[in-house]
Structure formats: C-alpha cells, structure tokens
Amino acid sequence: VLGLLAVYVVLLSGLLILVTVALYPLTAVLGRVSLRSFARGAAPAQLVAAGTQSSLASLPALIEGAQDHLRLPPQVTSFVLPLSVSSFKLNQVISPTFKFLFLAHVFGIPLGVGEMATFLLVTLLLSFGVAGVPRGGGGFRTLPLFVAAGIPIVGAGPLAAVKTIPDAFMSVLNVTADLSVATILGRRIPQHAPEPAESVRQAVLAA
C-alpha cells in the first residue's frame, strides 16, 4: 500500500509540474510575451501558492506581477485576474481525472469512452465551484462518479491522506494558469477600453 501511495504522489506531482511548465510556451505564443517576463511575473505568486496552498492568498502577488512584469491593462488586473482566481481551477480537472484513472488501474476496472467523457465533463463543471483556499473540498464531489464507474471509494481515502505534498504543486498550477489566462486575454483587450466599473456606470447613464 505504501508503495502505491508513493507512486501516486510521484506521478501526480510530476504531471502537475509538466502541465505547469507547458503553460509557459503556450502563454508566450498566445499572449505574445517573452518566457522570461511571464516567469518573472508568475514567480512571486507561485511562491505564495506553494507556501499557503491557496490561490486566493496569491492574488495580490498575481496582480503585482501582472502589472510590473507583464504590463497588463487595468481591466485585466482588476477584473479578469480576480475572476479567474475565484472561478478557474485547472488543477480540479487534472488531479481528479488522474485519481480516477489511477484507482481504475489499481482495482482493474475497465473504463469506456462514455465514462471518461462523463467524468471529464462533470469534473470541469464542478471545478468552477471550488474555493481557492487550502483543502478547498473539491476532491469529494467526484466520489459519486467513482461509484458509478464501479471503482471502490475505499481507495480514495488513502490518496486523500497523502494529498499534502501534491497540494503545493496544485496551487502553483492554478495560479500559473490564472496568470496565463489573464495574459492571453489581456493582449486582446484594447489598451484604452474602459474598466468594467466604468463600463457599468456609462451604461447606467446612457439608460
């Protein structure tokens, strides 16, 4: 059992690191920024995320990095970033899916395309409701899907017990993805576009 838990921690941590690293060239291409600028902008928030295991705690560092190193417009730093941190958790798609596949392999449960598609879709929808705080509680929401696929949920308990180590990588992935989304969207927002609050005020006055 200890060997399987160690394998789970190593593989999941490696997968999270791999996806995090893949976001760098993706953001550089789609966001039209240098790898160095993105890395410098993300680093402070990543350190906070690794230490606190909280996306919300990393928001001030994200905003500072976006302003100082990526020169993102106010519309992004004041609206897109907070919205992304509160609602977008890339890890909540990756980690539960990995756990699903890992337990299915351990217990020898064959999975069909329909089961995988259903799991991914439901996991994606549930990810928007997970709080960006330590132990946000998103892991147990998918347990009914494990049961529906015939995977014994008894295996989920030990995996949750060793979640502390991958948790740091999960939070780092989340804040990196948040900044990546903000950077890509920021390059598509006109530099002189009104801020969200100003847009609302203008709409009210026009009415």
Coordinates of C-alpha atoms in Angstrom, one line a residue:
V1 CA 0.0 0.0 0.0
L2 CA 2.8 2.4 0.9
G3 CA 4.4 1.7 -2.4
L4 CA 1.3 2.5 -4.3
L5 CA 0.8 5.8 -2.4
A6 CA 4.4 6.8 -3.2
V7 CA 3.8 6.0 -6.9
Y8 CA 0.6 8.1 -6.8
V9 CA 2.3 11.1 -5.2
V10 CA 5.3 11.0 -7.6
L11 CA 3.2 10.6 -10.7
L12 CA 0.7 13.2 -9.8
S13 CA 3.3 15.7 -8.7
G14 CA 5.2 15.1 -12.0
L15 CA 2.1 15.5 -14.0
L16 CA 1.2 18.8 -12.3
I17 CA 4.8 20.1 -12.8
L18 CA 4.7 19.1 -16.5
V19 CA 1.4 20.9 -17.1
T20 CA 2.7 24.0 -15.3
V21 CA 5.8 24.1 -17.4
A22 CA 3.7 23.6 -20.6
L23 CA 1.8 26.8 -19.8
Y24 CA 5.0 28.9 -20.3
P25 CA 5.5 28.4 -24.0
L26 CA 1.7 28.4 -24.5
T27 CA 1.4 31.8 -22.9
A28 CA 4.4 33.1 -24.7
V29 CA 2.9 32.3 -28.0
L30 CA -0.7 33.2 -27.4
G31 CA -0.1 36.1 -25.1
R32 CA 2.8 37.5 -27.1
V33 CA 5.1 37.8 -24.1
S34 CA 8.6 36.6 -23.5
L35 CA 9.2 33.4 -21.4
R36 CA 11.3 35.5 -19.0
S37 CA 8.7 38.1 -18.5
F38 CA 6.0 35.5 -17.8
A39 CA 8.3 33.6 -15.5
R40 CA 9.2 36.8 -13.5
G41 CA 5.5 37.8 -13.3
A42 CA 4.4 34.4 -12.1
A43 CA 7.2 33.6 -9.6
P44 CA 6.1 35.7 -6.6
A45 CA 2.5 34.3 -6.8
Q46 CA 3.9 30.8 -7.2
L47 CA 6.0 31.1 -4.1
V48 CA 2.9 32.3 -2.1
A49 CA 0.8 29.5 -3.6
A50 CA 3.4 26.8 -2.7
G51 CA 3.6 28.1 0.9
T52 CA 0.0 28.7 1.6
Q53 CA -1.6 26.2 -0.8
S54 CA -4.2 28.9 -1.6
S55 CA -5.0 30.6 -4.9
L56 CA -6.8 33.5 -3.2
A57 CA -3.8 34.2 -0.9
S58 CA -1.7 34.6 -4.1
L59 CA -4.0 37.2 -5.7
P60 CA -2.1 40.3 -4.6
A61 CA 1.2 38.8 -5.9
L62 CA -0.5 37.9 -9.1
I63 CA -1.8 41.4 -9.6
E64 CA 1.6 42.9 -8.8
G65 CA 3.4 40.5 -11.2
A66 CA 0.9 41.2 -14.0
Q67 CA 1.4 45.0 -13.5
D68 CA 5.1 45.1 -13.0
H69 CA 6.4 42.4 -15.4
L70 CA 3.7 41.8 -18.0
R71 CA 2.3 45.4 -18.2
L72 CA -1.3 44.1 -18.4
P73 CA -4.0 46.7 -18.6
P74 CA -6.1 47.7 -15.5
Q75 CA -9.1 45.8 -17.0
V76 CA -7.2 42.6 -16.6
T77 CA -5.6 43.2 -13.2
S78 CA -8.8 44.5 -11.6
F79 CA -11.4 42.2 -13.2
V80 CA -10.0 39.2 -15.2
L81 CA -7.4 38.1 -12.6
P82 CA -9.8 38.2 -9.6
L83 CA -12.5 36.4 -11.6
S84 CA -10.0 33.8 -12.8
V85 CA -8.6 33.1 -9.3
S86 CA -12.1 32.7 -7.8
S87 CA -13.6 30.5 -10.6
F88 CA -10.9 28.9 -12.7
K89 CA -9.0 25.9 -11.1
L90 CA -7.1 24.0 -13.8
N91 CA -5.9 21.5 -11.2
Q92 CA -9.5 20.5 -10.4
V93 CA -9.7 18.9 -13.9
I94 CA -6.3 17.3 -13.8
S95 CA -6.0 15.8 -10.3
P96 CA -9.4 14.2 -10.0
T97 CA -9.0 12.7 -13.5
F98 CA -5.6 11.3 -12.6
K99 CA -7.0 9.8 -9.4
F100 CA -9.9 8.3 -11.4
L101 CA -7.6 6.6 -13.8
F102 CA -5.1 5.6 -11.1
L103 CA -7.8 3.8 -9.0
A104 CA -9.3 2.2 -12.0
H105 CA -5.9 0.8 -12.9
V106 CA -5.2 -0.4 -9.3
F107 CA -8.6 -2.2 -9.0
G108 CA -8.6 -3.4 -12.6
I109 CA -11.7 -1.6 -13.6
P110 CA -12.1 -1.1 -17.4
L111 CA -13.3 2.4 -18.4
G112 CA -15.2 3.2 -21.5
V113 CA -15.1 6.3 -23.6
G114 CA -18.6 7.3 -22.3
E115 CA -17.5 7.0 -18.6
M116 CA -14.4 9.1 -19.2
A117 CA -16.3 11.8 -21.2
T118 CA -18.9 12.0 -18.4
F119 CA -16.3 12.2 -15.7
L120 CA -14.3 14.9 -17.5
L121 CA -17.5 17.0 -18.2
V122 CA -18.8 16.8 -14.6
T123 CA -15.3 17.5 -13.2
L124 CA -15.0 20.5 -15.4
L125 CA -18.3 21.9 -14.3
L126 CA -17.6 21.2 -10.6
S127 CA -14.2 22.9 -10.8
F128 CA -15.9 26.3 -11.1
G129 CA -17.4 25.9 -7.6
V130 CA -14.2 25.0 -5.7
A131 CA -12.9 27.7 -3.3
G132 CA -9.4 28.8 -3.8
V133 CA -8.3 28.0 -0.2
P134 CA -6.3 25.2 1.3
R135 CA -8.3 21.9 1.1
G136 CA -11.0 23.6 -1.0
G137 CA -13.1 20.5 -0.7
G138 CA -13.3 19.7 -4.4
G139 CA -12.0 16.2 -4.1
F140 CA -15.0 14.5 -2.5
R141 CA -17.5 16.0 -5.0
T142 CA -16.5 13.5 -7.6
L143 CA -16.9 10.4 -5.4
P144 CA -20.3 9.5 -6.9
L145 CA -18.7 9.3 -10.3
F146 CA -16.2 6.8 -8.9
V147 CA -19.1 4.7 -7.6
A148 CA -20.9 4.9 -10.9
A149 CA -17.9 3.6 -12.7
G150 CA -17.6 0.7 -10.3
I151 CA -14.4 2.0 -8.6
P152 CA -14.4 1.2 -4.8
I153 CA -14.3 4.6 -2.9
V154 CA -12.3 2.9 -0.2
G155 CA -9.2 3.7 -2.3
A156 CA -9.9 7.4 -2.3
G157 CA -9.3 7.7 1.5
P158 CA -5.6 6.8 1.5
L159 CA -5.0 9.0 -1.6
A160 CA -6.5 12.0 0.2
A161 CA -4.3 11.3 3.2
V162 CA -1.1 11.9 1.1
K163 CA -2.5 14.9 -0.7
T164 CA -0.4 17.4 1.3
I165 CA 2.7 17.0 -1.0
P166 CA 0.9 17.4 -4.3
D167 CA -1.2 20.2 -2.9
A168 CA 1.7 22.7 -3.3
F169 CA 2.0 21.8 -7.0
M170 CA -1.8 22.0 -7.4
S171 CA -1.8 25.6 -6.1
V172 CA 1.2 26.6 -8.2
L173 CA -0.5 25.2 -11.3
N174 CA -3.7 27.1 -10.5
V175 CA -2.1 30.5 -10.1
T176 CA 0.1 29.9 -13.2
A177 CA -2.9 29.1 -15.2
D178 CA -4.8 32.1 -13.9
L179 CA -2.0 34.4 -14.9
S180 CA -1.7 32.6 -18.3
V181 CA -5.4 33.2 -19.0
A182 CA -5.1 36.8 -17.9
T183 CA -2.1 37.4 -20.1
I184 CA -3.7 35.8 -23.2
L185 CA -6.9 37.8 -22.7
G186 CA -5.0 40.9 -21.9
R187 CA -3.4 41.1 -25.3
R188 CA -6.8 41.0 -26.9
I189 CA -8.3 43.9 -24.8
P190 CA -7.9 47.4 -26.3
Q191 CA -5.5 49.4 -24.3
H192 CA -8.0 52.3 -24.0
A193 CA -11.0 50.2 -23.3
P194 CA -13.0 51.4 -20.2
E195 CA -12.6 49.5 -17.0
P196 CA -15.5 47.2 -16.0
A197 CA -16.8 49.5 -13.3
E198 CA -16.7 52.5 -15.7
S199 CA -18.5 50.5 -18.4
V200 CA -21.3 49.8 -16.0
R201 CA -21.5 53.5 -15.0
Q202 CA -21.6 54.6 -18.6
A203 CA -24.4 52.0 -19.4
V204 CA -26.5 53.3 -16.5
L205 CA -26.0 56.9 -17.5
A206 CA -26.9 56.1 -21.1
A207 CA -30.1 54.4 -20.0

